[in-house]
C-alpha cells in the first residue's frame, strides 16, 4: 500500500457530530421476509479484479444517493452511499475501493499536490444494491475533530474524504481506484461457517457477505453454512443495517446469528461496559468448536484499537483450554481461516 494511502472507514479522529441536516433512515415497522433476487451471472466468471484503476488514472463514477443510517443518539454520523459505476470497476466481496477527494494539499516539501487515496471497504456484493452490477456502496462515518479544551468542533481538522462523501449530492462525480485487497475474501465452499467481528463501519465487508449469502440467487453459490456476526457499537441508535439483519434472521433462522455489544447500554459479566471482546467470550466454547471441528473462518474488521482486547481475551480462553494461543492462530492463518483487516 502506498504511503499516501490512508484507510478511512472509521476515521482516526474524535467524532462528535450529534445532529445532521440529513434525515434519519426510517426502518420498517414489520420485519420483511426476504426473496432472493436474480443477478447477472457473468460477474461470476473470470479472475478476481485487482487494481484496475489507480490514482494516476482513476475511474470517474457518480454518486446516486447518500443516506444517514444511524439514529439521533448515535455517537457520530454514518452514511450509506450508493455509487453508479456502470459495471466498469468490478470487484469481489471483501475488497476495497480507493477514493480521491477533490482539491489539493501542501506536502512536506511545500509543494501543492492532489489529495491522496483513502481506502474504504466495499459495503455491497459485486451486484450492488440494485442487483444489476451497475452500482457499488460504501459505509462512511463522518470524521470530525472536537477540541479537547473547548469541546467545539474544529472544521480545519475534519476528515477531508469522509466529509466529501457524506455531503455528496446525487450526480456528483467521484474519483475511484482499485479494487484492492484479498485478506477478507469469502471461502469458496458455501457450507463453511463464517464468524465475523465488526466494530462501527467495519461492518461494511460483512454486508457484502450477507447480501451474497441471503439476498441474491447465485446458482453456483448457495450458502448453507452458519453466518454468525458480532457487532460492536455504542448504543442502539448506532446499529448499522439492522433492518437488513432482522430480515435475514426472520427468513433464515437456522443459518444466521447476530450478537450486539452495545458498550453504553449493556454490561458484561463483571458489571463493566460490554465491549466486543466480552460478547465473543460469552460464546467462546461454541466459537472454538466451530474453528476446531467445522472448518470455520473468522474475520475481524474495524478500528485497530479493537484487537488488543480481543487478542487478550482469546489468549486467556486458550490458556483455560490448554491451547497455545500463538500456535492456534498461526495454524488458522496457515489454513487461510483467520482474516484481520483493521485500520
Short mmCIF file of C-alpha atoms in Angstrom, two decimals:
data_model
loop_
_atom_site.label_atom_id
_atom_site.label_comp_id
_atom_site.label_asym_id
_atom_site.label_seq_id
_atom_site.Cartn_x
_atom_site.Cartn_y
_atom_site.Cartn_z
CA UNK A 1 0.00 0.00 0.00
CA UNK A 2 1.41 3.42 -0.96
CA UNK A 3 2.48 5.64 1.93
CA UNK A 4 -0.02 8.29 0.90
CA UNK A 5 -2.87 5.80 1.15
CA UNK A 6 -4.96 6.00 4.28
CA UNK A 7 -7.84 3.79 5.35
CA UNK A 8 -10.75 5.89 6.49
CA UNK A 9 -13.73 3.60 7.08
CA UNK A 10 -13.70 4.94 10.60
CA UNK A 11 -11.53 7.99 10.88
CA UNK A 12 -8.61 8.17 13.29
CA UNK A 13 -10.02 11.28 14.88
CA UNK A 14 -12.56 12.16 17.54
CA UNK A 15 -16.14 12.04 16.35
CA UNK A 16 -18.70 14.39 17.73
CA UNK A 17 -21.37 15.49 15.28
CA UNK A 18 -24.56 14.50 17.04
CA UNK A 19 -27.00 16.08 14.61
CA UNK A 20 -27.19 16.27 10.85
CA UNK A 21 -29.14 18.05 8.19
CA UNK A 22 -29.82 14.68 6.59
CA UNK A 23 -32.91 12.72 7.59
CA UNK A 24 -32.52 9.53 9.57
CA UNK A 25 -33.46 6.43 7.62
CA UNK A 26 -36.87 5.21 8.77
CA UNK A 27 -36.93 1.47 9.35
CA UNK A 28 -39.95 -0.63 8.52
CA UNK A 29 -42.20 -1.41 11.46
CA UNK A 30 -42.73 -5.01 10.35
CA UNK A 31 -39.70 -7.17 9.55
CA UNK A 32 -39.80 -8.26 5.92
CA UNK A 33 -39.22 -11.79 4.65
CA UNK A 34 -36.53 -11.99 2.00
CA UNK A 35 -36.89 -13.31 -1.53
CA UNK A 36 -33.60 -13.79 -3.34
CA UNK A 37 -33.06 -11.57 -6.39
CA UNK A 38 -31.90 -12.70 -9.81
CA UNK A 39 -28.46 -11.39 -10.73
CA UNK A 40 -26.33 -11.23 -13.94
CA UNK A 41 -24.19 -14.34 -13.61
CA UNK A 42 -21.44 -13.16 -15.94
CA UNK A 43 -19.96 -11.48 -12.86
CA UNK A 44 -19.21 -14.95 -11.51
CA UNK A 45 -16.73 -15.57 -14.34
CA UNK A 46 -13.08 -14.67 -14.66
CA UNK A 47 -10.30 -13.86 -12.22
CA UNK A 48 -10.62 -11.61 -9.21
CA UNK A 49 -10.28 -7.94 -10.27
CA UNK A 50 -7.29 -6.17 -8.76
CA UNK A 51 -6.07 -2.56 -9.14
CA UNK A 52 -7.99 -1.95 -12.35
CA UNK A 53 -7.68 1.80 -11.74
CA UNK A 54 -5.04 3.82 -9.85
CA UNK A 55 -4.50 7.37 -8.64
CA UNK A 56 -2.82 8.38 -11.89
CA UNK A 57 -5.70 7.02 -13.94
CA UNK A 58 -8.74 6.86 -11.63
CA UNK A 59 -12.25 5.76 -12.54
CA UNK A 60 -14.82 8.56 -12.61
CA UNK A 61 -18.08 7.41 -11.04
CA UNK A 62 -21.20 9.29 -9.96
CA UNK A 63 -22.97 9.38 -6.63
CA UNK A 64 -26.52 8.04 -6.77
CA UNK A 65 -27.58 8.63 -3.17
CA UNK A 66 -26.34 9.44 0.32
CA UNK A 67 -28.41 8.31 3.30
CA UNK A 68 -27.77 8.75 7.00
CA UNK A 69 -28.30 5.31 8.56
CA UNK A 70 -27.97 5.96 12.30
CA UNK A 71 -30.41 7.41 14.80
CA UNK A 72 -30.24 10.79 16.55
CA UNK A 73 -28.50 9.40 19.64
CA UNK A 74 -25.69 7.71 17.72
CA UNK A 75 -22.14 8.75 18.56
CA UNK A 76 -21.42 10.36 15.21
CA UNK A 77 -22.89 10.28 11.71
CA UNK A 78 -22.64 7.28 9.41
CA UNK A 79 -23.89 7.30 5.83
CA UNK A 80 -24.67 4.63 3.25
CA UNK A 81 -23.51 5.87 -0.14
CA UNK A 82 -24.59 4.25 -3.42
CA UNK A 83 -22.29 4.97 -6.36
CA UNK A 84 -23.04 4.42 -10.04
CA UNK A 85 -20.19 2.58 -11.78
CA UNK A 86 -21.92 1.19 -14.91
CA UNK A 87 -20.20 -2.08 -14.02
CA UNK A 88 -16.83 -0.75 -15.22
CA UNK A 89 -14.90 -1.22 -11.96
CA UNK A 90 -15.95 -4.74 -10.88
CA UNK A 91 -14.91 -6.27 -7.56
CA UNK A 92 -15.38 -9.26 -5.29
CA UNK A 93 -16.90 -9.30 -1.83
CA UNK A 94 -14.34 -8.34 0.84
CA UNK A 95 -12.36 -5.97 -1.38
CA UNK A 96 -11.90 -2.21 -1.03
CA UNK A 97 -12.05 0.85 -3.25
CA UNK A 98 -9.90 3.93 -3.05
CA UNK A 99 -11.47 7.38 -3.16
CA UNK A 100 -9.55 10.52 -4.11
CA UNK A 101 -11.21 13.60 -2.61
CA UNK A 102 -11.22 16.74 -4.77
CA UNK A 103 -8.80 19.57 -4.12
CA UNK A 104 -5.14 19.80 -3.20
CA UNK A 105 -2.88 20.00 -0.18
CA UNK A 106 0.60 21.32 0.57
CA UNK A 107 3.05 18.47 1.11
CA UNK A 108 6.09 18.38 3.42
CA UNK A 109 8.22 19.98 0.68
CA UNK A 110 5.88 22.94 0.33
CA UNK A 111 4.52 21.75 -3.00
CA UNK A 112 0.82 21.78 -3.87
CA UNK A 113 -0.28 18.24 -4.73
CA UNK A 114 -3.60 16.37 -5.09
CA UNK A 115 -5.04 14.66 -2.04
CA UNK A 116 -4.02 11.04 -1.57
CA UNK A 117 -6.17 7.94 -1.84
CA UNK A 118 -8.40 6.91 1.07
CA UNK A 119 -9.44 3.26 1.21
CA UNK A 120 -12.98 2.12 2.04
CA UNK A 121 -14.23 -1.44 2.38
CA UNK A 122 -16.98 -2.08 -0.15
CA UNK A 123 -20.39 -2.44 1.52
CA UNK A 124 -22.26 -4.26 -1.26
CA UNK A 125 -21.90 -7.51 -3.11
CA UNK A 126 -20.49 -7.46 -6.64
CA UNK A 127 -24.06 -6.99 -7.88
CA UNK A 128 -24.66 -3.79 -5.93
CA UNK A 129 -27.77 -2.73 -4.07
CA UNK A 130 -29.76 -2.83 -7.33
CA UNK A 131 -28.65 -6.42 -8.16
CA UNK A 132 -27.52 -5.48 -11.68
CA UNK A 133 -23.77 -4.99 -11.16
CA UNK A 134 -24.06 -1.31 -12.09
CA UNK A 135 -23.55 0.21 -8.62
CA UNK A 136 -21.41 -0.18 -5.54
CA UNK A 137 -21.87 1.02 -1.98
CA UNK A 138 -19.72 2.49 0.79
CA UNK A 139 -20.39 2.81 4.51
CA UNK A 140 -18.74 6.01 5.73
CA UNK A 141 -18.55 7.65 9.12
CA UNK A 142 -18.11 11.40 9.04
CA UNK A 143 -14.81 12.33 10.68
CA UNK A 144 -14.82 15.48 12.76
CA UNK A 145 -12.41 16.77 15.38
CA UNK A 146 -13.50 18.26 18.69
CA UNK A 147 -11.03 20.47 20.51
CA UNK A 148 -10.40 18.83 23.91
CA UNK A 149 -10.19 22.20 25.66
CA UNK A 150 -13.21 23.98 24.18
CA UNK A 151 -15.25 20.92 23.27
CA UNK A 152 -16.10 22.61 19.97
CA UNK A 153 -15.71 21.15 16.52
CA UNK A 154 -12.67 22.37 14.56
CA UNK A 155 -13.58 22.42 10.83
CA UNK A 156 -9.91 22.79 9.89
CA UNK A 157 -9.21 19.29 11.20
CA UNK A 158 -12.20 17.44 9.81
CA UNK A 159 -11.74 14.38 7.63
CA UNK A 160 -11.39 15.59 4.04
CA UNK A 161 -12.70 12.49 2.28
CA UNK A 162 -15.38 11.33 4.71
CA UNK A 163 -16.98 14.78 4.76
CA UNK A 164 -16.79 14.98 0.97
CA UNK A 165 -18.62 11.67 0.69
CA UNK A 166 -21.21 12.33 3.40
CA UNK A 167 -22.00 15.75 1.86
CA UNK A 168 -22.09 14.48 -1.74
CA UNK A 169 -25.16 15.14 -3.88
CA UNK A 170 -26.72 12.82 -6.49
CA UNK A 171 -24.86 13.12 -9.78
CA UNK A 172 -21.66 14.38 -8.18
CA UNK A 173 -18.52 12.85 -9.66
CA UNK A 174 -16.16 10.79 -7.54
CA UNK A 175 -12.64 9.59 -8.43
CA UNK A 176 -12.07 5.96 -7.52
CA UNK A 177 -9.17 3.49 -7.56
CA UNK A 178 -8.93 -0.25 -7.14
CA UNK A 179 -10.41 -2.58 -6.32
CA UNK A 180 -7.79 -3.90 -3.95
CA UNK A 181 -7.43 -6.39 -1.14
CA UNK A 182 -7.63 -10.16 -0.70
CA UNK A 183 -7.48 -10.55 3.08
CA UNK A 184 -11.25 -10.64 3.67
CA UNK A 185 -12.34 -12.80 0.75
CA UNK A 186 -15.09 -15.37 1.31
CA UNK A 187 -14.26 -19.09 1.16
CA UNK A 188 -15.36 -20.91 -1.99
CA UNK A 189 -17.17 -23.63 -0.03
CA UNK A 190 -20.71 -22.33 0.58
CA UNK A 191 -21.11 -24.68 3.57
CA UNK A 192 -18.29 -23.06 5.54
CA UNK A 193 -19.28 -21.40 8.84
CA UNK A 194 -18.43 -17.67 8.83
CA UNK A 195 -17.73 -15.90 12.13
CA UNK A 196 -17.42 -12.13 11.69
CA UNK A 197 -16.41 -9.50 14.25
CA UNK A 198 -17.01 -5.84 13.39
CA UNK A 199 -16.90 -2.51 15.15
CA UNK A 200 -18.52 0.54 13.56
CA UNK A 201 -18.09 0.80 9.82
CA UNK A 202 -16.01 -2.36 9.93
CA UNK A 203 -19.35 -3.97 9.18
CA UNK A 204 -19.01 -2.89 5.52
CA UNK A 205 -17.32 -6.02 4.09
CA UNK A 206 -19.67 -8.26 6.04
CA UNK A 207 -22.66 -6.55 4.47
CA UNK A 208 -21.18 -7.58 1.13
CA UNK A 209 -21.06 -11.14 2.52
CA UNK A 210 -24.66 -11.25 3.75
CA UNK A 211 -26.01 -9.72 0.57
CA UNK A 212 -24.35 -12.53 -1.42
CA UNK A 213 -25.40 -15.23 1.02
CA UNK A 214 -29.00 -14.23 1.65
CA UNK A 215 -30.18 -11.58 -0.83
CA UNK A 216 -29.06 -12.96 -4.18
CA UNK A 217 -29.89 -16.04 -6.21
CA UNK A 218 -26.44 -17.18 -7.31
CA UNK A 219 -26.73 -20.76 -8.67
CA UNK A 220 -23.05 -21.56 -8.11
CA UNK A 221 -23.06 -20.17 -4.56
CA UNK A 222 -25.89 -21.50 -2.39
CA UNK A 223 -24.88 -20.59 1.15
CA UNK A 224 -25.82 -23.31 3.63
CA UNK A 225 -23.38 -22.68 6.47
CA UNK A 226 -23.65 -20.64 9.65
CA UNK A 227 -23.37 -16.86 9.29
CA UNK A 228 -22.52 -15.51 12.76
CA UNK A 229 -21.99 -11.76 13.13
CA UNK A 230 -20.70 -9.99 16.24
CA UNK A 231 -21.26 -6.24 16.00
CA UNK A 232 -19.88 -3.65 18.41
CA UNK A 233 -21.32 -0.11 18.59
CA UNK A 234 -22.01 2.38 21.36
CA UNK A 235 -25.79 2.19 21.55
CA UNK A 236 -28.94 1.05 19.75
CA UNK A 237 -29.10 4.20 17.63
CA UNK A 238 -25.64 3.38 16.28
CA UNK A 239 -26.65 -0.01 14.87
CA UNK A 240 -25.96 -0.27 11.15
CA UNK A 241 -28.21 -2.06 8.65
CA UNK A 242 -30.28 -3.54 11.47
CA UNK A 243 -33.34 -3.71 9.20
CA UNK A 244 -31.48 -5.99 6.76
CA UNK A 245 -30.10 -8.13 9.58
CA UNK A 246 -33.56 -8.50 11.12
CA UNK A 247 -34.96 -9.63 7.77
CA UNK A 248 -32.21 -12.26 7.42
CA UNK A 249 -32.82 -13.51 10.96
CA UNK A 250 -36.54 -13.92 10.20
CA UNK A 251 -36.03 -15.64 6.85
CA UNK A 252 -33.00 -17.83 7.64
CA UNK A 253 -33.06 -18.54 11.40
CA UNK A 254 -31.12 -21.80 11.01
CA UNK A 255 -28.22 -20.16 9.18
CA UNK A 256 -27.91 -16.78 10.85
CA UNK A 257 -26.87 -15.48 14.26
CA UNK A 258 -26.37 -11.88 15.37
CA UNK A 259 -24.92 -10.67 18.66
CA UNK A 260 -24.53 -6.99 19.52
CA UNK A 261 -22.08 -5.50 22.00
CA UNK A 262 -23.59 -2.13 22.98
CA UNK A 263 -20.93 -0.53 25.15
CA UNK A 264 -23.14 2.25 26.53
CA UNK A 265 -26.23 0.13 27.13
CA UNK A 266 -25.10 -3.38 28.12
CA UNK A 267 -22.98 -4.74 30.97
CA UNK A 268 -20.52 -7.61 30.75
CA UNK A 269 -20.31 -10.46 33.24
CA UNK A 270 -18.16 -8.39 35.57
CA UNK A 271 -20.55 -5.44 35.56
CA UNK A 272 -18.43 -3.27 33.27
CA UNK A 273 -19.19 -1.93 29.81
CA UNK A 274 -19.95 -4.56 27.18
CA UNK A 275 -17.21 -4.41 24.58
CA UNK A 276 -16.89 -6.65 21.56
CA UNK A 277 -14.37 -8.99 23.23
CA UNK A 278 -16.76 -9.52 26.14
CA UNK A 279 -19.55 -10.61 23.83
CA UNK A 280 -17.26 -13.00 21.96
CA UNK A 281 -16.07 -14.51 25.24
CA UNK A 282 -19.65 -15.38 26.18
CA UNK A 283 -19.71 -17.78 23.23
CA UNK A 284 -16.06 -18.85 23.26
CA UNK A 285 -16.84 -22.57 23.63
CA UNK A 286 -19.05 -22.55 20.53
CA UNK A 287 -16.60 -20.43 18.55
CA UNK A 288 -13.62 -22.65 19.35
CA UNK A 289 -15.69 -25.73 18.46
CA UNK A 290 -16.55 -24.24 15.07
CA UNK A 291 -12.90 -23.32 14.43
CA UNK A 292 -11.52 -26.67 15.59
CA UNK A 293 -14.13 -29.06 14.24
CA UNK A 294 -16.15 -27.37 11.47
CA UNK A 295 -13.53 -25.54 9.41
CA UNK A 296 -14.96 -22.11 10.26
CA UNK A 297 -13.37 -18.90 9.04
CA UNK A 298 -13.08 -15.98 11.48
CA UNK A 299 -12.98 -12.37 10.29
CA UNK A 300 -12.20 -9.10 12.09
CA UNK A 301 -12.75 -5.62 10.67
CA UNK A 302 -12.84 -2.20 12.34
CA UNK A 303 -10.56 0.20 14.18
CA UNK A 304 -7.23 -1.38 15.13
CA UNK A 305 -7.91 -0.45 18.76
CA UNK A 306 -10.35 -3.34 18.98
CA UNK A 307 -7.71 -6.04 18.50
CA UNK A 308 -5.64 -5.80 21.74
CA UNK A 309 -8.70 -6.53 23.88
CA UNK A 310 -9.79 -9.34 21.57
CA UNK A 311 -6.32 -10.90 21.50
CA UNK A 312 -6.00 -10.69 25.28
CA UNK A 313 -9.37 -12.37 25.72
CA UNK A 314 -8.62 -15.13 23.20
CA UNK A 315 -5.23 -15.78 24.76
CA UNK A 316 -6.86 -16.14 28.19
CA UNK A 317 -9.51 -18.52 26.81
CA UNK A 318 -6.83 -20.59 25.07
CA UNK A 319 -4.90 -20.89 28.31
CA UNK A 320 -8.03 -22.13 30.09
CA UNK A 321 -8.48 -24.74 27.35
CA UNK A 322 -4.84 -25.82 27.39
CA UNK A 323 -4.22 -24.39 23.93
CA UNK A 324 -1.13 -22.41 22.91
CA UNK A 325 -2.62 -19.23 21.51
CA UNK A 326 0.18 -18.30 19.11
CA UNK A 327 0.24 -21.78 17.58
CA UNK A 328 -3.55 -21.84 17.37
CA UNK A 329 -3.72 -18.57 15.43
CA UNK A 330 -0.75 -19.45 13.23
CA UNK A 331 -2.43 -22.70 12.21
CA UNK A 332 -5.62 -20.82 11.29
CA UNK A 333 -3.58 -18.31 9.29
CA UNK A 334 -1.76 -21.15 7.51
CA UNK A 335 -5.13 -22.60 6.53
CA UNK A 336 -6.34 -19.13 5.44
CA UNK A 337 -9.14 -19.19 8.04
CA UNK A 338 -8.06 -16.17 10.13
CA UNK A 339 -8.73 -12.81 8.49
CA UNK A 340 -7.84 -9.48 10.11
CA UNK A 341 -8.21 -6.09 8.44
CA UNK A 342 -8.10 -3.20 10.90
CA UNK A 343 -7.13 0.43 10.42
#
